[in-house]
Coordinates of C-alpha atoms in Angstrom, one line a residue:
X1 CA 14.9 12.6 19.3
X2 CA 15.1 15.6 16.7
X3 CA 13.6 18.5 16.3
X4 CA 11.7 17.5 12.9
X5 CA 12.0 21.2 11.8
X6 CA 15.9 20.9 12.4
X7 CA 16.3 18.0 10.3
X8 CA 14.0 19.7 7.7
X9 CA 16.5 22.8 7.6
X10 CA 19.0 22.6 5.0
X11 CA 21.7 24.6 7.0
X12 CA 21.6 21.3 9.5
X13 CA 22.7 18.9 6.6
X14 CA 21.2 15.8 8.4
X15 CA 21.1 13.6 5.5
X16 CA 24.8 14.2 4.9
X17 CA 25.8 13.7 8.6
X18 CA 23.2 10.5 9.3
X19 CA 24.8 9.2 5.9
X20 CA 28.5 9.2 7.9
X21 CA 26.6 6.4 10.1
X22 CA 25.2 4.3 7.6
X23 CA 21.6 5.8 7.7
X24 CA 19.5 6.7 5.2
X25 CA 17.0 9.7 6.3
X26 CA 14.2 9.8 3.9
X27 CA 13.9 13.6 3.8
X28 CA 10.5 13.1 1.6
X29 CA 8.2 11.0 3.9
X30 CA 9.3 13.3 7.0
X31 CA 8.7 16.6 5.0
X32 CA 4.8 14.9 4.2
X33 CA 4.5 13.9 7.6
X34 CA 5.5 17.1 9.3
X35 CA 3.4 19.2 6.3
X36 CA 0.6 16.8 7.2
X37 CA 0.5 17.1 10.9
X38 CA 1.0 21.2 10.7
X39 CA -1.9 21.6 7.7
X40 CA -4.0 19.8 10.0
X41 CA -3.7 21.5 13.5
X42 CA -4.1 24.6 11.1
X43 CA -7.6 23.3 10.0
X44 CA -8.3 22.2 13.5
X45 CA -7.6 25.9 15.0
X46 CA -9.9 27.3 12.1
X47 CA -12.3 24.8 12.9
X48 CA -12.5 25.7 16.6
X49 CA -12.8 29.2 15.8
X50 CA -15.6 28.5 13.4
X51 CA -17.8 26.5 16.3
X52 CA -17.2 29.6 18.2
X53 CA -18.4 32.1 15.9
X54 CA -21.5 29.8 15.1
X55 CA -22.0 29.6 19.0
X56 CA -22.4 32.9 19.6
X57 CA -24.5 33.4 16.6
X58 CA -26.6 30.9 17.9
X59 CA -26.4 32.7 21.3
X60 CA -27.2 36.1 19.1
X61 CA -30.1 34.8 17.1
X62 CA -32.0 33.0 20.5
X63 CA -32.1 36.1 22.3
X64 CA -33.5 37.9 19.5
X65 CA -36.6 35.1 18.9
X66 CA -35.6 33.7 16.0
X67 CA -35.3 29.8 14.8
X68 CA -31.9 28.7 15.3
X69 CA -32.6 25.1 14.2
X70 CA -30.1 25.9 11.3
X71 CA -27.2 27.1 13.1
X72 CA -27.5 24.8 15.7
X73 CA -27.1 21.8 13.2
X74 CA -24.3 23.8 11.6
X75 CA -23.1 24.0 14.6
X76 CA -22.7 19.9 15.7
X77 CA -21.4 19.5 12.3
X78 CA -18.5 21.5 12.8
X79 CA -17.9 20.3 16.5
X80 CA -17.8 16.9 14.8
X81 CA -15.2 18.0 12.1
X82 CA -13.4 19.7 14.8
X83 CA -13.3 15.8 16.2
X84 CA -12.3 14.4 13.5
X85 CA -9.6 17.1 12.5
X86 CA -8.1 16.3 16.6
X87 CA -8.5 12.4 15.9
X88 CA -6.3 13.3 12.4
X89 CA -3.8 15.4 14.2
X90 CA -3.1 12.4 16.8
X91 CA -2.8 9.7 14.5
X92 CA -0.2 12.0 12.5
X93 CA 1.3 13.2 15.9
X94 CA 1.8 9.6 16.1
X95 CA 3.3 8.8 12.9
X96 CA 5.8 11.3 12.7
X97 CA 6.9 10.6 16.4
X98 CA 7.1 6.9 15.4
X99 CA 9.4 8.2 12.3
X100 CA 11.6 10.4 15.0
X101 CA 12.1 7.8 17.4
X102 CA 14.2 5.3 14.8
X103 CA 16.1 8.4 13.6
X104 CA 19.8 8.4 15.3
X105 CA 21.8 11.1 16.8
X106 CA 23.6 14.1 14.5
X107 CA 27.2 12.5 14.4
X108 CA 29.9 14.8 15.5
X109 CA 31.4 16.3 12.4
X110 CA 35.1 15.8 13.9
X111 CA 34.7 12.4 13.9
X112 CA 36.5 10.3 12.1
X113 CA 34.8 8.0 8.5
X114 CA 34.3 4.5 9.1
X115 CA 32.2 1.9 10.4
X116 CA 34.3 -0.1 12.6
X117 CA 37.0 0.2 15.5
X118 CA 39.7 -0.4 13.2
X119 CA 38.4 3.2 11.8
X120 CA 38.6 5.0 15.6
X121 CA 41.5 7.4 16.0
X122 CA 43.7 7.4 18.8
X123 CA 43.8 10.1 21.0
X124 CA 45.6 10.2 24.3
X125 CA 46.5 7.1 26.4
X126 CA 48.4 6.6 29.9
X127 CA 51.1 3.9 31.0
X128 CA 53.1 1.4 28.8
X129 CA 51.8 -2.3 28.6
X130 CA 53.4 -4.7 30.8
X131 CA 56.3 -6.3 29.2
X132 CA 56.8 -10.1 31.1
X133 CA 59.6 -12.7 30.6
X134 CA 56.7 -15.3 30.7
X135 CA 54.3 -16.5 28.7
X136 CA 51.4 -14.4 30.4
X137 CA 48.1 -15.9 30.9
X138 CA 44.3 -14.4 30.1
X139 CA 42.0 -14.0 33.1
X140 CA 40.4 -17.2 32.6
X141 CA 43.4 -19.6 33.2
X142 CA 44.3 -17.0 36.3
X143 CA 41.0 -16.8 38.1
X144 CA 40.2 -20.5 37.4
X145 CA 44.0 -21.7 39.0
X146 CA 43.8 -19.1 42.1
X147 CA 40.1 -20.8 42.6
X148 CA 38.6 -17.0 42.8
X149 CA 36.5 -17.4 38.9
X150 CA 34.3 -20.6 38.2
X151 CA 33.0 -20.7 35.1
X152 CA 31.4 -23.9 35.4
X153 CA 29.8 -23.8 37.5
X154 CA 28.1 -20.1 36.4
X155 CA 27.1 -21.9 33.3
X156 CA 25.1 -24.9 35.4
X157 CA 23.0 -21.7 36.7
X158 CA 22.4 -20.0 34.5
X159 CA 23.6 -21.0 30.8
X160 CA 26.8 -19.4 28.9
X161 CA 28.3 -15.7 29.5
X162 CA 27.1 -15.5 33.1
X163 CA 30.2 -16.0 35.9
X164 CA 30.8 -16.6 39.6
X165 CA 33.4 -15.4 41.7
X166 CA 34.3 -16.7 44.4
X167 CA 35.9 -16.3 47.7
X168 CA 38.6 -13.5 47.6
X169 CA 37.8 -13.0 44.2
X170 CA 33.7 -11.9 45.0
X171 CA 35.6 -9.7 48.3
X172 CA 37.7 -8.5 44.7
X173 CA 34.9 -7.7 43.0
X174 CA 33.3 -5.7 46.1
X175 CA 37.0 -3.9 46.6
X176 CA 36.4 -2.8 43.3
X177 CA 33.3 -1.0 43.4
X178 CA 33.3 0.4 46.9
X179 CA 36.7 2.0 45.6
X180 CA 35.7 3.2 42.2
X181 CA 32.2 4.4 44.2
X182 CA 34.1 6.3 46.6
X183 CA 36.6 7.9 43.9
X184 CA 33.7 9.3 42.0
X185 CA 31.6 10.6 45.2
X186 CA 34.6 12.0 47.5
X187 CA 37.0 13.2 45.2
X188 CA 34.6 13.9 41.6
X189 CA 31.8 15.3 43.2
X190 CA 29.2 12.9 42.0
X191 CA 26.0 11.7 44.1
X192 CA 25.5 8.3 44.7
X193 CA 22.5 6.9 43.4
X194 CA 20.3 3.3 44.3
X195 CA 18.3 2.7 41.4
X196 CA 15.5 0.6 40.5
X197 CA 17.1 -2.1 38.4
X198 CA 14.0 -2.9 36.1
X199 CA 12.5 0.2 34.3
X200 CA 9.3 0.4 31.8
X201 CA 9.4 1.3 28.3
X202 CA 9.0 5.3 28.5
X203 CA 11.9 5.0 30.8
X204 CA 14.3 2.9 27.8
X205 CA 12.6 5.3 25.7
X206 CA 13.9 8.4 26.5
X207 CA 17.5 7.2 26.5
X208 CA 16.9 5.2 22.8
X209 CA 17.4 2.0 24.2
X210 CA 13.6 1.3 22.8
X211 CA 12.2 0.7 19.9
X212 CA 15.5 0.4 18.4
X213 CA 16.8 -1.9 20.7
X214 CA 14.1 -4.4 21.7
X215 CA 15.8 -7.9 21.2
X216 CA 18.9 -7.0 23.1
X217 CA 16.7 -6.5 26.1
X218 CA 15.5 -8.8 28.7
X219 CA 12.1 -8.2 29.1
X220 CA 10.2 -9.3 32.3
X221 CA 7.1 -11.7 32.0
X222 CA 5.0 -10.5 34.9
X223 CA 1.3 -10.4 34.0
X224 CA 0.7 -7.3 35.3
X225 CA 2.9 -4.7 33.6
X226 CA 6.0 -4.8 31.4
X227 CA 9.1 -4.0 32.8
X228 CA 12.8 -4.3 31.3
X229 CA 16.3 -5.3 32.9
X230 CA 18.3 -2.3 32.8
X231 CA 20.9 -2.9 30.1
X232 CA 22.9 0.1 32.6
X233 CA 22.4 2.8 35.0
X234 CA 22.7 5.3 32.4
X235 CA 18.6 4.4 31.8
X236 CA 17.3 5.8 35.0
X237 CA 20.2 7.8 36.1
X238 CA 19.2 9.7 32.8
X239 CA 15.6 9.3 33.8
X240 CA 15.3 10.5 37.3
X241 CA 14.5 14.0 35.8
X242 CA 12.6 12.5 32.8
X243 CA 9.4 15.3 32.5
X244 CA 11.2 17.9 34.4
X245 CA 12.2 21.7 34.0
X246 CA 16.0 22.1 35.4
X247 CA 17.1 25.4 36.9
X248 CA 20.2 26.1 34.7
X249 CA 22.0 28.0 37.0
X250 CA 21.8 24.6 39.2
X251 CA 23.5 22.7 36.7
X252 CA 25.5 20.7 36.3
X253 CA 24.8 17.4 38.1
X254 CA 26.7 14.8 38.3
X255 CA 25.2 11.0 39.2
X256 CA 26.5 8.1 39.7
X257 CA 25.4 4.0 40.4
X258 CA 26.6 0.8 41.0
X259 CA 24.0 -1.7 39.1
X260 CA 23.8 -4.8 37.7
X261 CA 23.5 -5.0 34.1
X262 CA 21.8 -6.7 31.6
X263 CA 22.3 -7.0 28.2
X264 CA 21.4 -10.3 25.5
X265 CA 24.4 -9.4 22.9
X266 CA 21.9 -10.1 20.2
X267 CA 24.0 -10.5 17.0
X268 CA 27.8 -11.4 19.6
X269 CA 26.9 -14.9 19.6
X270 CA 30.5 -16.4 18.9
X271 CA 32.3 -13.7 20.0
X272 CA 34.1 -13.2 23.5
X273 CA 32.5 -16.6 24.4
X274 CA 35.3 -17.3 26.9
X275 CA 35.3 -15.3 30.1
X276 CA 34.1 -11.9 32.3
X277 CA 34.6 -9.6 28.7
X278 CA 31.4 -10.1 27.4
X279 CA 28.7 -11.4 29.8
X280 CA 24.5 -11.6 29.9
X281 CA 25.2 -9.5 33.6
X282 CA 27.7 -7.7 34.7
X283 CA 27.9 -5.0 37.6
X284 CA 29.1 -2.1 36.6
X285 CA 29.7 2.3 38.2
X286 CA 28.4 4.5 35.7
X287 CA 28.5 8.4 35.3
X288 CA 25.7 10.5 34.3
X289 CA 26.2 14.7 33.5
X290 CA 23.6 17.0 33.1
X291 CA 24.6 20.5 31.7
X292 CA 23.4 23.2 29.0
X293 CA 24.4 22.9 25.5
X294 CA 26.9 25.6 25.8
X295 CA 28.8 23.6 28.8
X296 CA 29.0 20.3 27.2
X297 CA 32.4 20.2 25.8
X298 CA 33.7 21.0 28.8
X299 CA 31.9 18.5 30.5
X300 CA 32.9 16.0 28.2
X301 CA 36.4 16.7 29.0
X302 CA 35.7 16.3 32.6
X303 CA 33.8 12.9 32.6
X304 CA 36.5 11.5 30.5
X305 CA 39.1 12.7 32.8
X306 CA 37.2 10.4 35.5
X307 CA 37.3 7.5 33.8
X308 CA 40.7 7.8 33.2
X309 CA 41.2 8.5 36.4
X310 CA 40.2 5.4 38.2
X311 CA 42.1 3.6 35.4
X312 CA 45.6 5.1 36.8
X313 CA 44.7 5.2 40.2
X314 CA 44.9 1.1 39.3
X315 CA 48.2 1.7 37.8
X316 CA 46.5 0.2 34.5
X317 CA 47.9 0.8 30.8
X318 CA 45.2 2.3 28.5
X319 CA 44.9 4.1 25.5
X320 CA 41.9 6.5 24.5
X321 CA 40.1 6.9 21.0
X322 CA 37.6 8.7 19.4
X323 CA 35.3 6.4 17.5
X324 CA 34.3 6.6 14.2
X325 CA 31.1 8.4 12.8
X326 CA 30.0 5.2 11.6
X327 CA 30.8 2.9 15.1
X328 CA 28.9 5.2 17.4
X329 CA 25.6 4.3 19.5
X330 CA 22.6 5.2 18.6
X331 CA 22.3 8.2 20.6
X332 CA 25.7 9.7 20.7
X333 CA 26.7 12.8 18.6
X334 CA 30.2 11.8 20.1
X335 CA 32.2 8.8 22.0
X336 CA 35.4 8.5 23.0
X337 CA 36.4 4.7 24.1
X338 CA 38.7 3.9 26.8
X339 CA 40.7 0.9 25.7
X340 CA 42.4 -1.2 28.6
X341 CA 46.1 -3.4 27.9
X342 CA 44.8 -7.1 28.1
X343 CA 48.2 -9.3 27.8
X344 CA 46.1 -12.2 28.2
X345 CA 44.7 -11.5 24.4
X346 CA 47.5 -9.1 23.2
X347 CA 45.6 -6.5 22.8
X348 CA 43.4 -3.0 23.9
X349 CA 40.1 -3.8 24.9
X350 CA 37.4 -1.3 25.3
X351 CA 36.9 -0.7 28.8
X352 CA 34.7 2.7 29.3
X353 CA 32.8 4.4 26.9
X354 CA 32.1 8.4 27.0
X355 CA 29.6 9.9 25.2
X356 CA 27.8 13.0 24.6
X357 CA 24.4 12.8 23.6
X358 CA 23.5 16.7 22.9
X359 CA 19.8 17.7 23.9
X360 CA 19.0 14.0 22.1
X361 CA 17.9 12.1 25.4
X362 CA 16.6 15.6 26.4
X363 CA 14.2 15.5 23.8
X364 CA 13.1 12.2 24.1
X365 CA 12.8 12.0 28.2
X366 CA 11.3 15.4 28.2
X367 CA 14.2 17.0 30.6
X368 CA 13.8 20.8 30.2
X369 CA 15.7 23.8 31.2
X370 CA 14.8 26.8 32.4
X371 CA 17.3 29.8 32.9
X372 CA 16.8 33.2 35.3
X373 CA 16.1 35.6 32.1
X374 CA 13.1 32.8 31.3
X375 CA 14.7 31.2 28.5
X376 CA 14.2 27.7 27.8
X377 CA 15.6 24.6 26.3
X378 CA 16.7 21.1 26.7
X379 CA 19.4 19.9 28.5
X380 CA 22.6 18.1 27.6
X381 CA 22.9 14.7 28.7
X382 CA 26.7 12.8 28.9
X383 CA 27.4 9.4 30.5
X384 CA 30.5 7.4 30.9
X385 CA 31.6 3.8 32.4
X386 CA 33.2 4.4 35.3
X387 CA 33.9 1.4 35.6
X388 CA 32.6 -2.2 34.5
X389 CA 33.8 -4.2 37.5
X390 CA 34.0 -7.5 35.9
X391 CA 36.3 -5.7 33.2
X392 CA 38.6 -3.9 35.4
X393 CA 38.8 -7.2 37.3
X394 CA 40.3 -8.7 34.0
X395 CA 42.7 -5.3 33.5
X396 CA 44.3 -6.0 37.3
X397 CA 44.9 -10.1 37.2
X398 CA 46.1 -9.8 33.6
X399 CA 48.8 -6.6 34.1
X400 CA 49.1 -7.7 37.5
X401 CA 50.2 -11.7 36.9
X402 CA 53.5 -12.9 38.2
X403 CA 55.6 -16.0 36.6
X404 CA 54.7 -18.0 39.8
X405 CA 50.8 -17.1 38.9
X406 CA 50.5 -15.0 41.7
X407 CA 48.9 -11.7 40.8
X408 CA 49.6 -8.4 42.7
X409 CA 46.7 -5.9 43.6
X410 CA 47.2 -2.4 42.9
X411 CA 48.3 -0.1 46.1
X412 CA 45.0 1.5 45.6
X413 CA 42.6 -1.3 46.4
X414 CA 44.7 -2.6 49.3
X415 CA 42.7 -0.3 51.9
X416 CA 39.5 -2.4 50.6
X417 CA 40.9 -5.6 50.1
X418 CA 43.4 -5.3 52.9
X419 CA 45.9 -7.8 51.4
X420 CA 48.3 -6.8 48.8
X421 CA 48.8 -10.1 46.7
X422 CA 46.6 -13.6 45.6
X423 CA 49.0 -16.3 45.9
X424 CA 49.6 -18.9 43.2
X425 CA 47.9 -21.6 45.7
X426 CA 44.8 -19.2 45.9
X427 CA 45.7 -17.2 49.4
X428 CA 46.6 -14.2 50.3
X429 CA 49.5 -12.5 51.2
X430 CA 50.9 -8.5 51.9

């Protein structure tokens, strides 16, 4: 959430740079609002000081014998104008934090124009795509012929875009996550986190998952409170310190969880129908950082430099971009996507994305900072996938496929696994 005087300043430009994401800022209604709300507290405050004044007199006039019938009534009058000034001031409070709350994020002004991933700009990448003297299958085809992916069956549970593994490909899954888990914590520094899975709405508030975002949620039905699936564990990663003052001398911190996640892809109906790319739940490491303002570049190099990481620890071919100003999520001044090598579809595929959301969650979750000279602020919040495991699952039996349909697992995962290669027929070999 802004700063309404920011947005207000002209030297900020917001119009301009929310314009660069398709949103139109209606400068006029928030100037009334904000003029409203700030005439009002003013009137309140003289009001206040008025039923003081009037107090004592009343106090004054007693003592000396006289009938203070007068001031008292003037006296109730302006406690009740005082009342209804405060009742003013918190409907207006109201309205202007209503206003704030569907405002996005300040896009990054090195971001590239555009509105759509065919408008990101490529910026670093690692590995060359596999090149095979065989037609090379997509993960479907794979998982379902090895008997480790049943698709089927997932959909007789549950409906379309949910999935079951199976077998050695579940003990895949787990591999997955206890390595990526153990990367991040041993060798990146980040504490482990086990996180309620189902959060309520001041919690998807102060990320800006809500009120934007209400019909891609799923939303539980229990009588007695509402609660909401977590759509990932950037929500109460983020949140753990929602309301708090940070020492930052402490900072930064560095979180991470392994969570289910899940998300209704209102509005994807049609697209990635077939598979683990696009799915109602999904487990999935994520990476929270906390820092100051001043530290957040460097941080963002660093959180993006561990996602890439676990990408070429799996000796998998990516490429990273910097999205457009236009393609960005709602809360982001910046993202920079991680795009896997999928030879099943001939193509990158977006596989982590890193983002820096400035003092913007900050602001909205109430996370403060306070430094040892006293001065105060909000702090800056980053996240990153680190990774999806039903994605990276796809990356290694896609890359990883042999003509004979076997598929090879990376060196890395071998310790977890412990066996080196899923045989055509389905079992496993060194």
């Amino acid at each position: 959430m802004h700063d309404p005087r920011s947005l207000l300043d002209p030297a900020t430009d917001a119009v301009r740079k929310l314009a660069r994401r398709g949103f139109t800022l209606d400068l006029a209604a928030l100037e009334k609002l904000f003029s409203q709300r700030t005439a009002v507290i003013g009137q309140a405050d003289e009001s206040r000081a008025e039923v003081n004044r009037v107090a004592k007199e009343v106090g004054a006039a007693a003592r000396r014998g006289e009938d203070v019938t007068a001031l008292k009534a003037n006296a109730r009058a302006l406690k009740t104008r005082v009342q209804e000034l405060e009742e003013q001031q918190r409907q207006l409070a109201a309205e202007l934090e209503e206003f704030l709350l569907g405002v996005p994020n300040l896009p990054s002004d090195d971001l590239p124009d555009g509105t759509t991933d065919a408008d990101a700009e490529t910026v670093g990448g690692w590995g060359e795509p596999p090149v095979f003297d065989f037609e090379p299958r997509d993960h479907v085809e794979l998982g379902e012929r090895l008997g480790i992916l049943d698709f089927a069956r997932a959909t007789k549970l549950a409906g379309p875009r949910f999935s079951v593994a199976r077998g050695i490909g579940a003990r895949l899954e787990r591999a997955i996550a206890t390595f990526l888990l153990e990367l991040h914590t041993e060798r990146h520094g980040y504490t482990e986190f086990s996180v309620p899975v189902m959060v309520n709405r001041p919690t998807m508030t102060g990320t800006g998952q809500l009120p934007k975002f209400e019909q891609d949620l799923f939303r539980t039905a229990a009588a007695d409170r509402e609660l909401f699936l977590i759509p990932t564990a950037e929500v109460p990663l983020t949140n753990l310190h929602a309301g708090e003052t940070l020492a930052a001398e402490d900072l930064p911190f560095a979180y991470t969880s392994n969570t289910p996640c899940f998300r209704s892809e209102a509005g994807s109906y049609g697209r990635d129908t077939r598979g683990l790319v696009r799915l109602h739940q999904f487990q999935k490491v994520e990476l929270v950082r906390f820092c100051t303002p001043e530290r957040a570049a460097q941080e963002f190099d660093v959180l993006l430099s561990h996602a890439e990481t676990c990408l070429r620890e799996l000796g998998l071919a990516y490429r990273v971009v910097k999205l457009a100003a236009g393609d960005i999520g709602f809360s982001a001044e910046r993202t920079y996507d991680i795009e896997v090598w999928l030879p099943g579809q001939r193509q990158y595929r977006e596989i982590s994305s890193v983002s820096d959301f400035g003092t913007f969650q900050a602001r909205r979750a109430g996370i403060r900072t306070k430094a040892k000279d006293g001065t105060r602020g909000f702090a800056n919040t980053l996240n990153g996938s680190g990774l999806p495991i039903g994605r990276t699952l796809v990356a290694i039996l896609e890359q990883n496929q042999q003509a004979d349909g076997s598929v090879v697992i990376p060196p890395a995962l071998v310790p977890y696994t412990r066996f080196g290669r899923i045989n055509a027929d389905g079992s496993v070999g060194e």
